[in-house]
Short mmCIF file of C-alpha atoms in Angstrom, two decimals:
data_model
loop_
_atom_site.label_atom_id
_atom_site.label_comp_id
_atom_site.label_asym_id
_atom_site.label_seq_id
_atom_site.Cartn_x
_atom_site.Cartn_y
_atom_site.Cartn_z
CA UNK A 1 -134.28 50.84 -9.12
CA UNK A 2 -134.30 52.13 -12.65
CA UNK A 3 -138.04 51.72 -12.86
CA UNK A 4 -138.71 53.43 -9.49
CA UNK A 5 -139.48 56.73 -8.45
CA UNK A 6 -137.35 56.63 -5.22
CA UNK A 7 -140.13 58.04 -3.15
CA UNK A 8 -142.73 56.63 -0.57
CA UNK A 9 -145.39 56.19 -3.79
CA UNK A 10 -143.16 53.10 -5.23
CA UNK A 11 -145.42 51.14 -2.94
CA UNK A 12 -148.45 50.34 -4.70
CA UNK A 13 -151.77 51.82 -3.23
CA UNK A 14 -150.21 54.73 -1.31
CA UNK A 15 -151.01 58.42 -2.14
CA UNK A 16 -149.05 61.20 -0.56
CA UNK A 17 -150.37 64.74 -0.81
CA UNK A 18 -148.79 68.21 0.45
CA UNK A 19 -150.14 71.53 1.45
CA UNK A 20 -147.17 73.96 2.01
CA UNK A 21 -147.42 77.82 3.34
CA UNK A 22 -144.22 79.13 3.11
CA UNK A 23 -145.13 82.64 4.84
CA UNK A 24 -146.56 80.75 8.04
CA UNK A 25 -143.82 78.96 7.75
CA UNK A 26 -144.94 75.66 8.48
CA UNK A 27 -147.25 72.46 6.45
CA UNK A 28 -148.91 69.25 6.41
CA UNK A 29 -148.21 65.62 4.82
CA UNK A 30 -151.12 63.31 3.74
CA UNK A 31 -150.46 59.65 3.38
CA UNK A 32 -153.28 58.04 2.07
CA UNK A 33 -153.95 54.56 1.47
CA UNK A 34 -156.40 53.04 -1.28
CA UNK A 35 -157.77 50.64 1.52
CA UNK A 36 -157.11 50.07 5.31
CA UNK A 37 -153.36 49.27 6.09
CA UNK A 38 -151.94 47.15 8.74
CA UNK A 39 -149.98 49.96 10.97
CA UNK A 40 -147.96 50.63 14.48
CA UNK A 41 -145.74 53.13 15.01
CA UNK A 42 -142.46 53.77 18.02
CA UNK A 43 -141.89 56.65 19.62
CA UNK A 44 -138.21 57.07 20.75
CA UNK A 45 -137.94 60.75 21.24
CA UNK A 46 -138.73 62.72 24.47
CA UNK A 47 -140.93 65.55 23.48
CA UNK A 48 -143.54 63.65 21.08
CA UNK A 49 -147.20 64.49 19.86
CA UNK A 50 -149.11 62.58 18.01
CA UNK A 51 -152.96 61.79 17.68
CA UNK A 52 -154.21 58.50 18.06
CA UNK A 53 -150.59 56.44 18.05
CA UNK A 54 -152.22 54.58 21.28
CA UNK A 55 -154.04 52.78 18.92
CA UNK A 56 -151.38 51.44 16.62
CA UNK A 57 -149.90 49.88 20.49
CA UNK A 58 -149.98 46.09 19.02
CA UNK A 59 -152.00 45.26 22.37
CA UNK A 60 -154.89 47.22 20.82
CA UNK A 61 -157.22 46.04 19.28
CA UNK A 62 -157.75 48.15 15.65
CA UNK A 63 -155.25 46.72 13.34
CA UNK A 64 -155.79 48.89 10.13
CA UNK A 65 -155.50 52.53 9.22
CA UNK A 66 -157.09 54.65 6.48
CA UNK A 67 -154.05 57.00 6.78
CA UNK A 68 -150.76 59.25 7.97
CA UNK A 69 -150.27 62.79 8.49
CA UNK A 70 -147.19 64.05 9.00
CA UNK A 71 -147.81 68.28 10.42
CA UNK A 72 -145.91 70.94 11.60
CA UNK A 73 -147.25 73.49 14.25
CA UNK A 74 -146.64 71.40 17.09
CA UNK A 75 -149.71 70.80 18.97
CA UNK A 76 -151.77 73.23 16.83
CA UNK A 77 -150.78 71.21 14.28
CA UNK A 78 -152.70 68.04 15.41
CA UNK A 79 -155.87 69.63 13.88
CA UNK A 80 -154.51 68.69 10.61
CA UNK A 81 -155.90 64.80 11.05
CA UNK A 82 -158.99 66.35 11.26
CA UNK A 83 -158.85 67.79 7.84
CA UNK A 84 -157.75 64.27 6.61
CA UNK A 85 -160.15 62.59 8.51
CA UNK A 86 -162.82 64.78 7.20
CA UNK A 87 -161.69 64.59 3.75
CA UNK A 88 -161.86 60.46 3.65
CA UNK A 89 -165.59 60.45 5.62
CA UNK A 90 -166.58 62.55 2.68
CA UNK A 91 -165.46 59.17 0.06
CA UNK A 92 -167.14 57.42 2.65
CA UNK A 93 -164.06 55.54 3.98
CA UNK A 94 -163.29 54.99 7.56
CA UNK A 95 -164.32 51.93 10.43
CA UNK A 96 -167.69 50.83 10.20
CA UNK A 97 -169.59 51.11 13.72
CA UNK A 98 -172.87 50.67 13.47
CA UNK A 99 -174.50 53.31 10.94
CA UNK A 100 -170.85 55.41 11.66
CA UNK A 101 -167.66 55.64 9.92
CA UNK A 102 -164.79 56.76 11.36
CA UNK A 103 -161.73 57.24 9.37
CA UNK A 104 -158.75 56.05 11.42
CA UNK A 105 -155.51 58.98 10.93
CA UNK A 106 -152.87 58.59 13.04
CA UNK A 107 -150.95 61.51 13.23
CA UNK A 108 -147.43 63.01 14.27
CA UNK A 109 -146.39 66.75 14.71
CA UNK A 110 -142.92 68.33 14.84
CA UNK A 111 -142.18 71.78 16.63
CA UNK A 112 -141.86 74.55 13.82
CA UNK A 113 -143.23 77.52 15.42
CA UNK A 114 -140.60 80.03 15.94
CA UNK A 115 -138.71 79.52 12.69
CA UNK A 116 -139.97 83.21 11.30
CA UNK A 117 -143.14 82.62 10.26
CA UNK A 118 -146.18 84.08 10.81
CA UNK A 119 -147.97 82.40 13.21
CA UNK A 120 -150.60 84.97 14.34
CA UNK A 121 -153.21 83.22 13.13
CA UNK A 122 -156.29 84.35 15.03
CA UNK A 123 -158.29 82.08 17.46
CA UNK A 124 -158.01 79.24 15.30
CA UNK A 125 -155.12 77.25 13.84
CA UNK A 126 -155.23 76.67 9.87
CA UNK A 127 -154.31 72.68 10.18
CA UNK A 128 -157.48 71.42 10.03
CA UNK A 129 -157.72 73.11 6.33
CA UNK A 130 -154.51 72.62 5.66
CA UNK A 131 -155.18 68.53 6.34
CA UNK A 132 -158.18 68.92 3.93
CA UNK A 133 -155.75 70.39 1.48
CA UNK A 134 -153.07 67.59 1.37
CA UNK A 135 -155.49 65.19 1.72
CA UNK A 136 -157.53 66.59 -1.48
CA UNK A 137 -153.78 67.04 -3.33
CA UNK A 138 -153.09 63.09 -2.37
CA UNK A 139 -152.04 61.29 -5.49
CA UNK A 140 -149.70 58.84 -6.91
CA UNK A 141 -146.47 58.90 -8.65
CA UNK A 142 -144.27 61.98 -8.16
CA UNK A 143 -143.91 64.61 -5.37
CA UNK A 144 -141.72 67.35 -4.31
CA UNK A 145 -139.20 66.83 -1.34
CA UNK A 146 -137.61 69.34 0.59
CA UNK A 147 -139.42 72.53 1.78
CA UNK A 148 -143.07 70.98 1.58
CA UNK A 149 -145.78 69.53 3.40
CA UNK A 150 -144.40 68.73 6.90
CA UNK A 151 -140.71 69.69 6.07
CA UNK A 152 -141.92 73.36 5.32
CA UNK A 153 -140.62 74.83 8.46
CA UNK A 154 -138.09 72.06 9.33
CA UNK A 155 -134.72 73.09 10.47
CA UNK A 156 -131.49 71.00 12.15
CA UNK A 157 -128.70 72.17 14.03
CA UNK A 158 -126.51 73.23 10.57
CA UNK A 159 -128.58 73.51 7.97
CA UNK A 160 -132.20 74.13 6.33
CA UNK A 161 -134.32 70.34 6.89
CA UNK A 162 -137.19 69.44 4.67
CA UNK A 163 -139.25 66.24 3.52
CA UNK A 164 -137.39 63.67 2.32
CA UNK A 165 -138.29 60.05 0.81
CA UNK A 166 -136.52 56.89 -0.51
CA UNK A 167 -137.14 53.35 -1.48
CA UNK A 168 -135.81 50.17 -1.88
CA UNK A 169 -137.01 46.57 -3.56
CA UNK A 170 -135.38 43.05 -1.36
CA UNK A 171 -134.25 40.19 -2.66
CA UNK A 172 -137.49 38.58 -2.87
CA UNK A 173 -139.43 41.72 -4.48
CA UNK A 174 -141.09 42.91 -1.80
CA UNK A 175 -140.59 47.35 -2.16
CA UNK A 176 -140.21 49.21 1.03
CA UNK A 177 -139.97 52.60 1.19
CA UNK A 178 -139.36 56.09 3.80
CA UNK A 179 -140.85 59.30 3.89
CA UNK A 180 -139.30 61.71 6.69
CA UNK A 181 -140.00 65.40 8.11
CA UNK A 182 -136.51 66.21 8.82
CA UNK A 183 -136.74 68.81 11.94
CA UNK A 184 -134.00 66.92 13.83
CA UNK A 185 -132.48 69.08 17.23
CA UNK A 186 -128.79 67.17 15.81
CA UNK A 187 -127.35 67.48 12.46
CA UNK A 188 -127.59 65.21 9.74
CA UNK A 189 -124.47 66.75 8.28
CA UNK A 190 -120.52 66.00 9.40
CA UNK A 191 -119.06 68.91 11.15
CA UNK A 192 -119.30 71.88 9.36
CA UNK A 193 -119.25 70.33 5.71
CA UNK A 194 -121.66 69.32 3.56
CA UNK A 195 -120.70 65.49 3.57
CA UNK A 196 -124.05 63.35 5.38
CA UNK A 197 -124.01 60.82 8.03
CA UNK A 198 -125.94 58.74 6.07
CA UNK A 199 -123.62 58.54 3.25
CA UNK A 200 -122.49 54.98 3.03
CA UNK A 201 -126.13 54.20 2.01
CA UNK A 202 -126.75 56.71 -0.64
CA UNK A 203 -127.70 55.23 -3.91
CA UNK A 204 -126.89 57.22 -7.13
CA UNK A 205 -125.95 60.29 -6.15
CA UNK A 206 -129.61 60.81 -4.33
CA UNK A 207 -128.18 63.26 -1.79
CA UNK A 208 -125.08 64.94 -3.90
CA UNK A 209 -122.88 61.93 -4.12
CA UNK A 210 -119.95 63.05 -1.45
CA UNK A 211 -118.88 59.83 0.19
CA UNK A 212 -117.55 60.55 3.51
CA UNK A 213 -115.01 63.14 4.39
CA UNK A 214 -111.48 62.26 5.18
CA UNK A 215 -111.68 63.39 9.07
CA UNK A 216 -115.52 62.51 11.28
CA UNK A 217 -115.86 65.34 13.43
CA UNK A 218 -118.56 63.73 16.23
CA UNK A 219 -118.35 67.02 18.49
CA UNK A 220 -122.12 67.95 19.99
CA UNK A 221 -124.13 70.43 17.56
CA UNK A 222 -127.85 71.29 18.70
CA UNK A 223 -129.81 73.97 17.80
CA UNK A 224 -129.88 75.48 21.07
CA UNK A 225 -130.82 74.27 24.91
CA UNK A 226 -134.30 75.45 25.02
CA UNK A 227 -135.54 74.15 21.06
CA UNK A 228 -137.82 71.64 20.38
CA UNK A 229 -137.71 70.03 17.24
CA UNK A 230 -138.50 66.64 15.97
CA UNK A 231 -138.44 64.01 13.30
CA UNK A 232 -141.23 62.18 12.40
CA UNK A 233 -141.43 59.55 9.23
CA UNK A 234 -143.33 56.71 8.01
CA UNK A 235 -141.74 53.23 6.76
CA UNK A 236 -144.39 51.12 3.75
CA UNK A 237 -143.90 47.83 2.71
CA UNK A 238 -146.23 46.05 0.20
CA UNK A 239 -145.23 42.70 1.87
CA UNK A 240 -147.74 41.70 4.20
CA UNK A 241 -146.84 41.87 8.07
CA UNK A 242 -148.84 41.57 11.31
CA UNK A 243 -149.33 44.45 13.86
CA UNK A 244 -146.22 42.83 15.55
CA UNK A 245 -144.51 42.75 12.83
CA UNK A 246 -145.50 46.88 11.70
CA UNK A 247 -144.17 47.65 15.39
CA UNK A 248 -140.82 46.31 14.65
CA UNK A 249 -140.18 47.54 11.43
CA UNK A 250 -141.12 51.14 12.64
CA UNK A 251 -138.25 50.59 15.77
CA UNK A 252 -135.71 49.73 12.39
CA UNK A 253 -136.97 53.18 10.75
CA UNK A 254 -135.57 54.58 14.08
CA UNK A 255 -132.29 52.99 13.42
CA UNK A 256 -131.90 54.94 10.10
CA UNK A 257 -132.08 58.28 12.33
CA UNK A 258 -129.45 56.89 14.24
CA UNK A 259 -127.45 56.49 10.69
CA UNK A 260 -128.24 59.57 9.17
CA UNK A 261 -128.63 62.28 12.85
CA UNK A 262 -125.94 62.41 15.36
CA UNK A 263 -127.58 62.97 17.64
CA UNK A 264 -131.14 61.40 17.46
CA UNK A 265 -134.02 60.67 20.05
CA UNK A 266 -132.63 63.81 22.18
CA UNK A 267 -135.12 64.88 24.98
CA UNK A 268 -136.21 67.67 23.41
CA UNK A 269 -137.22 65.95 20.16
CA UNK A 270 -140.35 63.94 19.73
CA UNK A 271 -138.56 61.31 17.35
CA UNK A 272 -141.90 59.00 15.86
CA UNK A 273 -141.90 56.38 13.30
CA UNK A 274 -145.29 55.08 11.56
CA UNK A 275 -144.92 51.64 10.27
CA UNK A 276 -147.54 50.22 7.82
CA UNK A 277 -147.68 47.47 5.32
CA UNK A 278 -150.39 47.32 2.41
CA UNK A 279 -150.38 43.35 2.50
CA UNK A 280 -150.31 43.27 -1.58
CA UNK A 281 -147.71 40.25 -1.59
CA UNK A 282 -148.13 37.55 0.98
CA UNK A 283 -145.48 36.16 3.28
CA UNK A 284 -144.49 34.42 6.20
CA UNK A 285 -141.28 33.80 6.62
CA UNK A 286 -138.78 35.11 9.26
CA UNK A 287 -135.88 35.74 6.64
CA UNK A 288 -138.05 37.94 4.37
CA UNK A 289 -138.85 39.93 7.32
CA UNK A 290 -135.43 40.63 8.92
CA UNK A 291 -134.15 41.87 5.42
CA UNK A 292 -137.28 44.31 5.67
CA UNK A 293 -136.22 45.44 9.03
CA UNK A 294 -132.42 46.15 7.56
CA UNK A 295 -133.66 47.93 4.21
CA UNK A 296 -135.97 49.87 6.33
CA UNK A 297 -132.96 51.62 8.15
CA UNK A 298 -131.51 52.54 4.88
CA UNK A 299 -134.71 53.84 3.13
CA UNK A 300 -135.09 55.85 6.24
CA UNK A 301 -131.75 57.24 6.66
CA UNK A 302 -131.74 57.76 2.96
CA UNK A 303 -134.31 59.29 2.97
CA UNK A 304 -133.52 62.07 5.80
CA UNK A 305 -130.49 63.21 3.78
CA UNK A 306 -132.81 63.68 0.95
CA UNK A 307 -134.86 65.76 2.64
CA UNK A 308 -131.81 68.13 3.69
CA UNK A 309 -130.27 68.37 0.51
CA UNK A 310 -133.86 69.09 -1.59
CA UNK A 311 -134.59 72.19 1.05
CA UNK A 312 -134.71 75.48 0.31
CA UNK A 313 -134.10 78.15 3.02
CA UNK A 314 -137.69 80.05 3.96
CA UNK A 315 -138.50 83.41 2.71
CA UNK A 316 -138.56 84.99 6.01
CA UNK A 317 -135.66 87.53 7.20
CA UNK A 318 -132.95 85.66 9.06
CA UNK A 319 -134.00 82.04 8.05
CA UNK A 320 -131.42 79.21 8.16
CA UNK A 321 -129.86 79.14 4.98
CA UNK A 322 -130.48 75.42 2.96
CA UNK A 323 -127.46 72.87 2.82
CA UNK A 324 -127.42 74.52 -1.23
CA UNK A 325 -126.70 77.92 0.31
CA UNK A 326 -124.01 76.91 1.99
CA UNK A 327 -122.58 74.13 -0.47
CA UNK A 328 -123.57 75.16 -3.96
CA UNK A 329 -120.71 73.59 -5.72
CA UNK A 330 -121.36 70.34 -4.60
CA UNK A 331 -124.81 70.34 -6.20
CA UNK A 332 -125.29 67.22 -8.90
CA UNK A 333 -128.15 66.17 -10.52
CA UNK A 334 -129.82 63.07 -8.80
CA UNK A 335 -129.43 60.82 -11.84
CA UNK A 336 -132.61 58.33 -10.02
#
């Protein structure tokens, strides 16, 4: 991985922009892709929103998507794909229909809105701009994880959550990568240390190098009875893969929240994975697929540790200090 950037934008074709507000307390991810991409998406969790993922149902009929969004501001937030959408009518992409175009931007939300942030916002939401902004600040190459974009107001049961991304190449060269808003209602950190779940996938010291701890401590930690949180991520492949094939490989993402949350898909949370492939290489075997599905659990557990450990804590009195508040000596460089 030596040549890789270890982030979502190691697939070729695929932007990702961020617009963060770190006194509302909350943000918006763009994923944009240079032409239409073969998508699905799951949802596993019991509180979801989303905007137009009865679309990406392999039963329907549209195959392809201009773009993701990944929002905060729970169902405010859904005005972000709006902003997005607008943003890619205006380069004139989007679904031809008759003299129309209609940019396709599926869209999931997480629940950030009483994290201490100001949310009096007047009669209407800022998402819609705030989608125009990431969508205008889209680009390749680098990005910042953590407390951006989506993961701006993110929180888990112990610690800070944030934006987090990873990637991986298989066997036969196909790259696959994660990118994650890490607002889980669990923990993605063991007991009350700073060792992750995920840690028997970490590559190079991505998410502080720890291993495991000598003792697993599995007892229950939520963020409280009544809290809604979420996590919501997107899996890309540059292999090419059928609508069928999208579906499953967004159910695998869900099996890296399983690896890196305890616990995941709660009631409360609104767990959603986006699935998409580019279709640069072609290929059509089973094997090449199944070792897809498997990396795509890793890249997305991965990936959710990342996104802890990069966070910051908000500037807001009484905000939930960041997994580097609370574990400062065990901060290493990542080394990627």
């Amino acid at each position: 991985m030596a040549d890789l950037l270890n982030l979502l934008t190691d697939i070729e074709g695929v932007a990702v922009g961020h617009c963060t507000d770190p006194a509302l307390g909350s943000g918006v991810t763009a994923i944009i892709f240079d032409e239409p991409a073969v998508a699905s998406c799951s949802v596993l969790g019991g509180a979801p929103g989303g905007r137009d993922t009865a679309l990406l149902d392999p039963a329907m009929t549209v195959s392809a998507v201009d773009g993701l969004v990944l929002s905060g501001g729970s169902a405010f937030g859904l005005d972000a794909a709006g902003g997005v959408q607008a943003g890619l009518r205006k380069i004139g992409r989007g679904l031809q229909v008759g003299t129309a175009r209609v940019p396709l931007v599926p869209q999931a939300i997480l629940f950030d809105l009483i994290n201490g942030g100001n949310k009096d916002w007047g009669l209407h939401s800022p998402y819609r701009d705030m989608g125009y902004a990431a969508f205008k600040a889209a680009g390749k190459g680098a990005f910042p994880l953590g407390t951006v974009g989506a993961g701006t107001g993110a929180t888990t049961a112990t610690v800070k959550g944030g934006l987090g991304s990873a990637s991986a190449v298989s066997s036969q060269g196909y790259r696959i990568a994660a990118i994650v808003a890490v607002n889980a209602l669990g923990s993605a950190t063991i007991g009350e240390g700073p060792h992750f779940w995920a840690a028997p996938f970490e590559i190079g010291g991505e998410f502080g190098g720890l291993g495991m701890p000598e003792t697993i401590d599995t007892r229950l930690r939520l963020k409280g009875a009544n809290v809604t949180a979420t996590t919501i991520g997107a899996i890309v492949t540059d292999a090419a893969l059928t609508k069928a094939e999208a579906h499953r490989l967004s159910i695998c993402g869900h099996d890296g929240f399983a690896r890196a949350l305890l616990p995941a898909h709660l009631p409360l949370d609104g767990d959603t994975v986006f699935a998409a492939s580019t279709g640069k290489h072609e290929r059509d075997d089973l094997q090449s697929f199944m070792e897809l599905c498997h990396l795509a659990a890793l890249v997305m557990a991965r990936a959710i540790a990342r996104g802890v450990y990069e966070a910051t804590s908000l500037p807001v009195e009484g905000a939930l200090p960041a997994w580097r508040d609370r574990f400062p000596d065990r901060m290493v460089s990542l080394g990627i």
